[in-house]
GROMACS .gro file of C-alpha atoms in nm:
model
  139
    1UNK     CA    1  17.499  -6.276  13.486
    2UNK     CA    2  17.819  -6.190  13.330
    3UNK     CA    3  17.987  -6.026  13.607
    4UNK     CA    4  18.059  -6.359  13.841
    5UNK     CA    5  18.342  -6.594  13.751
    6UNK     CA    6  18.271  -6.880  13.532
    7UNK     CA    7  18.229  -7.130  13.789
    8UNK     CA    8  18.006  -6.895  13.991
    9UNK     CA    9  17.739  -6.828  13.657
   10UNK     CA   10  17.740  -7.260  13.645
   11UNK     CA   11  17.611  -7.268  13.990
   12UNK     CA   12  17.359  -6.994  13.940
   13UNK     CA   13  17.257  -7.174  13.601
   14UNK     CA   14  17.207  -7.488  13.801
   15UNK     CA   15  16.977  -7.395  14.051
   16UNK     CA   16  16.828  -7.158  13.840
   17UNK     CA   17  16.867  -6.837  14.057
   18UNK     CA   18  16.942  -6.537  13.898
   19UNK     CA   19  16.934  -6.225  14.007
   20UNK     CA   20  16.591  -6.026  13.914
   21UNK     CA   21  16.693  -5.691  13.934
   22UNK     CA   22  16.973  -5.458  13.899
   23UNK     CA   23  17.038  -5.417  14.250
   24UNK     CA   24  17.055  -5.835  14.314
   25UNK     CA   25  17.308  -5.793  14.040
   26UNK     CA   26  17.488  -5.534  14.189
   27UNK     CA   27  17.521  -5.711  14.481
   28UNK     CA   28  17.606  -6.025  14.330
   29UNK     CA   29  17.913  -5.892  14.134
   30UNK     CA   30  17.996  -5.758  14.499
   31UNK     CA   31  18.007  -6.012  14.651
   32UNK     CA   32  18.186  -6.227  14.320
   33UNK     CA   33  18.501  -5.949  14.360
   34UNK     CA   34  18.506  -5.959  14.752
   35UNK     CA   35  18.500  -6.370  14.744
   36UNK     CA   36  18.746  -6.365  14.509
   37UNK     CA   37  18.993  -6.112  14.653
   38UNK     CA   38  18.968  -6.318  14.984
   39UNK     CA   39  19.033  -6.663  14.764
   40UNK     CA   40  19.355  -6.467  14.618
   41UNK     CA   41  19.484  -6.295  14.924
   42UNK     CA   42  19.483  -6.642  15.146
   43UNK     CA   43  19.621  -6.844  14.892
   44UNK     CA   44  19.997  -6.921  14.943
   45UNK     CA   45  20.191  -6.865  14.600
   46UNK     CA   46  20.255  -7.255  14.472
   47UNK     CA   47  19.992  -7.378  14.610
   48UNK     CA   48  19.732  -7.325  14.336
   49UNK     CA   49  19.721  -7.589  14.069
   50UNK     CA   50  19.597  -7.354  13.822
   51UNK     CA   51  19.885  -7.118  13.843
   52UNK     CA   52  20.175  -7.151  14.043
   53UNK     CA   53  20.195  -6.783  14.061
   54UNK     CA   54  19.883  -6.749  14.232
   55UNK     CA   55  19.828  -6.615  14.544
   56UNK     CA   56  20.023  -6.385  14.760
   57UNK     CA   57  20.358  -6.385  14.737
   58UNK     CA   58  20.447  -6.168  15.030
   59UNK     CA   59  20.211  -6.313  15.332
   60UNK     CA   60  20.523  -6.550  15.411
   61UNK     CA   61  20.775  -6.283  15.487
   62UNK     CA   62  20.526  -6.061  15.609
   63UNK     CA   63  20.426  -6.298  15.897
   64UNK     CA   64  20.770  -6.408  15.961
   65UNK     CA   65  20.907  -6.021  16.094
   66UNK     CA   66  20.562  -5.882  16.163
   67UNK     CA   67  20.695  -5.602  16.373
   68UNK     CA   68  20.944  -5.506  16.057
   69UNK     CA   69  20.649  -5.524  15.788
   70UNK     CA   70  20.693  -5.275  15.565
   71UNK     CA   71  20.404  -5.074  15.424
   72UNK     CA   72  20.555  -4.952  15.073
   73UNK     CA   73  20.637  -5.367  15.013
   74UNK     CA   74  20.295  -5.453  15.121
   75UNK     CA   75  20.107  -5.193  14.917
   76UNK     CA   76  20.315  -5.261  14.596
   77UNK     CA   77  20.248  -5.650  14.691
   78UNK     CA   78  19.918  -5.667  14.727
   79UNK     CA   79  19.818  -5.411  14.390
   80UNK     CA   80  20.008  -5.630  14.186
   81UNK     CA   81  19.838  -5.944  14.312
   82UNK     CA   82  19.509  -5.805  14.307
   83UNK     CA   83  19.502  -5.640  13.929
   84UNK     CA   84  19.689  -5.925  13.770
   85UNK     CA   85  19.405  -6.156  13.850
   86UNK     CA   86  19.105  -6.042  13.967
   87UNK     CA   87  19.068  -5.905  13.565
   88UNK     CA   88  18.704  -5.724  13.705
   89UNK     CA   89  18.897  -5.451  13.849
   90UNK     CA   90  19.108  -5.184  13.668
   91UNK     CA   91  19.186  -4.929  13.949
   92UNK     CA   92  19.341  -5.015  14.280
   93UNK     CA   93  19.389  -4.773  14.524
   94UNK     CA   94  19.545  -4.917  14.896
   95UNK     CA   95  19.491  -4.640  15.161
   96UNK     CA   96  19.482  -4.668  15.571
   97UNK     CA   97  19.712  -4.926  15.589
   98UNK     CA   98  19.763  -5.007  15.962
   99UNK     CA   99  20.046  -5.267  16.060
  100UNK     CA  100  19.965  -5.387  16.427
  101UNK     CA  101  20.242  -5.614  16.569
  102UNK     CA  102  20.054  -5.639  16.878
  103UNK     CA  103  19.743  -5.789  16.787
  104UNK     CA  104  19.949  -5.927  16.497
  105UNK     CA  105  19.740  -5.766  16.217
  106UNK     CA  106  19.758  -5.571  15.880
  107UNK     CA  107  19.416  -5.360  15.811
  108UNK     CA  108  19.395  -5.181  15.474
  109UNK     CA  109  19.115  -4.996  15.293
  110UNK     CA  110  19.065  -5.132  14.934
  111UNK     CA  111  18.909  -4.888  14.669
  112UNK     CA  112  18.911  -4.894  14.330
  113UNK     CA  113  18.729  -4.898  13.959
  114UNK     CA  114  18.595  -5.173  13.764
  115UNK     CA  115  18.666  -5.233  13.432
  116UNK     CA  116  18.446  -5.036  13.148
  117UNK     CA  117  18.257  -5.344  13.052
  118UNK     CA  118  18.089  -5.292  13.422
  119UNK     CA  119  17.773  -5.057  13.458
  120UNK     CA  120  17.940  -4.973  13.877
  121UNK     CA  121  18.149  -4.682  13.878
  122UNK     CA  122  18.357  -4.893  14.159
  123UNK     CA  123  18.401  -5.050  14.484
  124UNK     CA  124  18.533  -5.004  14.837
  125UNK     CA  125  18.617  -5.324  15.083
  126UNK     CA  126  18.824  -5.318  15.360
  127UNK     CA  127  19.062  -5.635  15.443
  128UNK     CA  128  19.270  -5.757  15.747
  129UNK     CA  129  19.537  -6.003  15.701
  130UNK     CA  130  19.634  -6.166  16.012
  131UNK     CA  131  19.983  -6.379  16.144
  132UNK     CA  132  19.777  -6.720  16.045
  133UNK     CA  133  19.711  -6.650  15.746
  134UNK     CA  134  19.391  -6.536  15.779
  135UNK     CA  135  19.207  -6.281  15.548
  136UNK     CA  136  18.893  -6.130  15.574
  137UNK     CA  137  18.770  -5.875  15.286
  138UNK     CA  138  18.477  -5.688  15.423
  139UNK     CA  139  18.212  -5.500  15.184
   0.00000   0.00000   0.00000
Protein backbone atom coordinates (compact mmCIF):
# COMPACT_ATOMS: atom_id res chain seq x y z
CA UNK A 1 0.00 0.00 0.00
CA UNK A 2 2.90 2.22 0.26
CA UNK A 3 3.70 2.69 -3.25
CA UNK A 4 0.50 5.10 -4.29
CA UNK A 5 0.51 8.77 -3.34
CA UNK A 6 -0.99 9.76 -0.14
CA UNK A 7 -4.23 10.75 -1.41
CA UNK A 8 -4.46 7.57 -3.51
CA UNK A 9 -3.74 5.01 -0.09
CA UNK A 10 -6.93 7.40 1.61
CA UNK A 11 -9.16 6.32 -1.11
CA UNK A 12 -8.11 2.72 -1.04
CA UNK A 13 -8.43 2.89 2.92
CA UNK A 14 -11.92 4.17 2.42
CA UNK A 15 -13.47 1.71 0.43
CA UNK A 16 -11.46 -0.82 1.82
CA UNK A 17 -9.84 -2.27 -1.40
CA UNK A 18 -6.52 -3.27 -1.29
CA UNK A 19 -4.71 -5.06 -3.40
CA UNK A 20 -4.47 -9.01 -2.43
CA UNK A 21 -1.55 -10.00 -4.11
CA UNK A 22 1.72 -8.93 -5.38
CA UNK A 23 0.76 -8.65 -8.83
CA UNK A 24 -2.58 -6.23 -7.89
CA UNK A 25 0.20 -4.31 -6.24
CA UNK A 26 2.34 -4.24 -8.99
CA UNK A 27 -0.14 -3.03 -11.03
CA UNK A 28 -1.40 -0.58 -8.73
CA UNK A 29 1.96 1.28 -8.26
CA UNK A 30 1.73 1.20 -12.23
CA UNK A 31 -0.80 2.66 -12.68
CA UNK A 32 -0.05 5.38 -9.38
CA UNK A 33 3.38 6.48 -11.57
CA UNK A 34 1.57 6.54 -15.05
CA UNK A 35 -1.51 8.75 -13.44
CA UNK A 36 0.78 10.80 -11.99
CA UNK A 37 3.23 11.46 -14.84
CA UNK A 38 0.08 12.34 -16.97
CA UNK A 39 -1.20 14.80 -13.90
CA UNK A 40 2.48 16.43 -14.14
CA UNK A 41 3.02 16.53 -17.84
CA UNK A 42 -0.58 18.40 -18.53
CA UNK A 43 -0.28 20.70 -15.86
CA UNK A 44 0.73 24.26 -16.99
CA UNK A 45 3.64 25.61 -14.64
CA UNK A 46 1.60 28.30 -12.22
CA UNK A 47 -1.22 26.76 -12.32
CA UNK A 48 -0.85 24.33 -9.41
CA UNK A 49 -1.68 25.71 -6.02
CA UNK A 50 0.59 23.41 -4.37
CA UNK A 51 3.67 24.53 -6.16
CA UNK A 52 3.92 27.11 -8.56
CA UNK A 53 6.70 25.26 -10.13
CA UNK A 54 4.67 22.44 -11.00
CA UNK A 55 4.01 21.21 -14.14
CA UNK A 56 5.70 21.55 -17.42
CA UNK A 57 7.43 24.36 -18.06
CA UNK A 58 8.17 23.88 -21.72
CA UNK A 59 4.58 22.66 -23.27
CA UNK A 60 3.96 26.56 -23.89
CA UNK A 61 6.85 27.20 -26.20
CA UNK A 62 6.75 23.88 -27.48
CA UNK A 63 3.19 24.31 -28.92
CA UNK A 64 3.76 27.79 -29.97
CA UNK A 65 6.72 26.79 -32.94
CA UNK A 66 5.78 23.14 -33.18
CA UNK A 67 7.58 22.69 -36.44
CA UNK A 68 10.93 24.28 -34.61
CA UNK A 69 10.58 21.95 -31.39
CA UNK A 70 13.65 20.97 -30.42
CA UNK A 71 14.39 17.47 -29.17
CA UNK A 72 17.62 18.10 -26.88
CA UNK A 73 15.18 21.07 -25.01
CA UNK A 74 12.39 18.67 -24.79
CA UNK A 75 14.35 15.70 -23.45
CA UNK A 76 16.29 17.85 -20.86
CA UNK A 77 12.61 19.41 -20.09
CA UNK A 78 10.72 16.74 -19.51
CA UNK A 79 13.67 14.54 -17.20
CA UNK A 80 13.87 17.35 -15.05
CA UNK A 81 10.12 17.64 -14.58
CA UNK A 82 9.59 14.12 -14.21
CA UNK A 83 12.50 13.21 -11.42
CA UNK A 84 11.98 16.36 -9.43
CA UNK A 85 8.51 15.23 -8.56
CA UNK A 86 7.39 12.09 -9.26
CA UNK A 87 10.03 11.07 -6.09
CA UNK A 88 9.00 7.02 -7.08
CA UNK A 89 11.33 7.12 -9.86
CA UNK A 90 15.18 7.44 -9.77
CA UNK A 91 16.20 6.66 -13.43
CA UNK A 92 14.82 8.39 -16.46
CA UNK A 93 15.77 7.44 -19.66
CA UNK A 94 13.77 9.48 -22.85
CA UNK A 95 14.39 7.49 -26.11
CA UNK A 96 12.30 7.51 -29.64
CA UNK A 97 11.40 10.85 -29.43
CA UNK A 98 9.36 11.68 -32.59
CA UNK A 99 8.35 15.46 -33.22
CA UNK A 100 5.40 15.40 -35.85
CA UNK A 101 4.40 18.95 -36.99
CA UNK A 102 1.92 17.48 -39.18
CA UNK A 103 -0.31 15.71 -37.01
CA UNK A 104 0.96 18.22 -34.43
CA UNK A 105 2.42 15.62 -32.00
CA UNK A 106 5.48 14.75 -29.75
CA UNK A 107 5.71 10.73 -29.05
CA UNK A 108 8.47 9.62 -26.65
CA UNK A 109 9.31 6.28 -25.00
CA UNK A 110 9.66 6.65 -21.16
CA UNK A 111 11.93 4.04 -19.30
CA UNK A 112 13.42 4.13 -16.27
CA UNK A 113 14.17 2.67 -12.46
CA UNK A 114 12.34 3.08 -9.36
CA UNK A 115 13.73 4.04 -6.36
CA UNK A 116 15.41 1.15 -3.99
CA UNK A 117 12.61 1.28 -1.51
CA UNK A 118 10.53 -0.46 -4.58
CA UNK A 119 10.59 -4.39 -4.97
CA UNK A 120 10.15 -3.51 -9.44
CA UNK A 121 13.34 -3.35 -11.06
CA UNK A 122 11.51 -0.49 -13.32
CA UNK A 123 9.08 0.70 -15.76
CA UNK A 124 8.48 1.51 -19.41
CA UNK A 125 5.38 3.94 -20.64
CA UNK A 126 5.18 5.61 -23.66
CA UNK A 127 3.59 9.32 -23.84
CA UNK A 128 2.32 11.70 -26.63
CA UNK A 129 1.98 15.29 -26.00
CA UNK A 130 -0.17 16.96 -28.41
CA UNK A 131 -0.67 21.02 -29.69
CA UNK A 132 -3.79 21.19 -27.02
CA UNK A 133 -2.24 20.28 -24.45
CA UNK A 134 -3.08 16.98 -24.35
CA UNK A 135 -1.02 14.07 -22.76
CA UNK A 136 -1.53 10.61 -22.75
CA UNK A 137 1.08 8.22 -20.80
CA UNK A 138 0.44 4.73 -21.97
CA UNK A 139 1.64 1.51 -19.86
Amino acid sequence: MRKERLLERVRYWSSHNEPHNKAEATTSLRESIRSHLENILTTRQGNALIDEQYGFSQKAELFEEFVMANQDELIAALTETVLYYEPRISKLDITNVEINPYSQQICCKMTGQLNASYEEDGFSFTTIISTHGKVTVRL
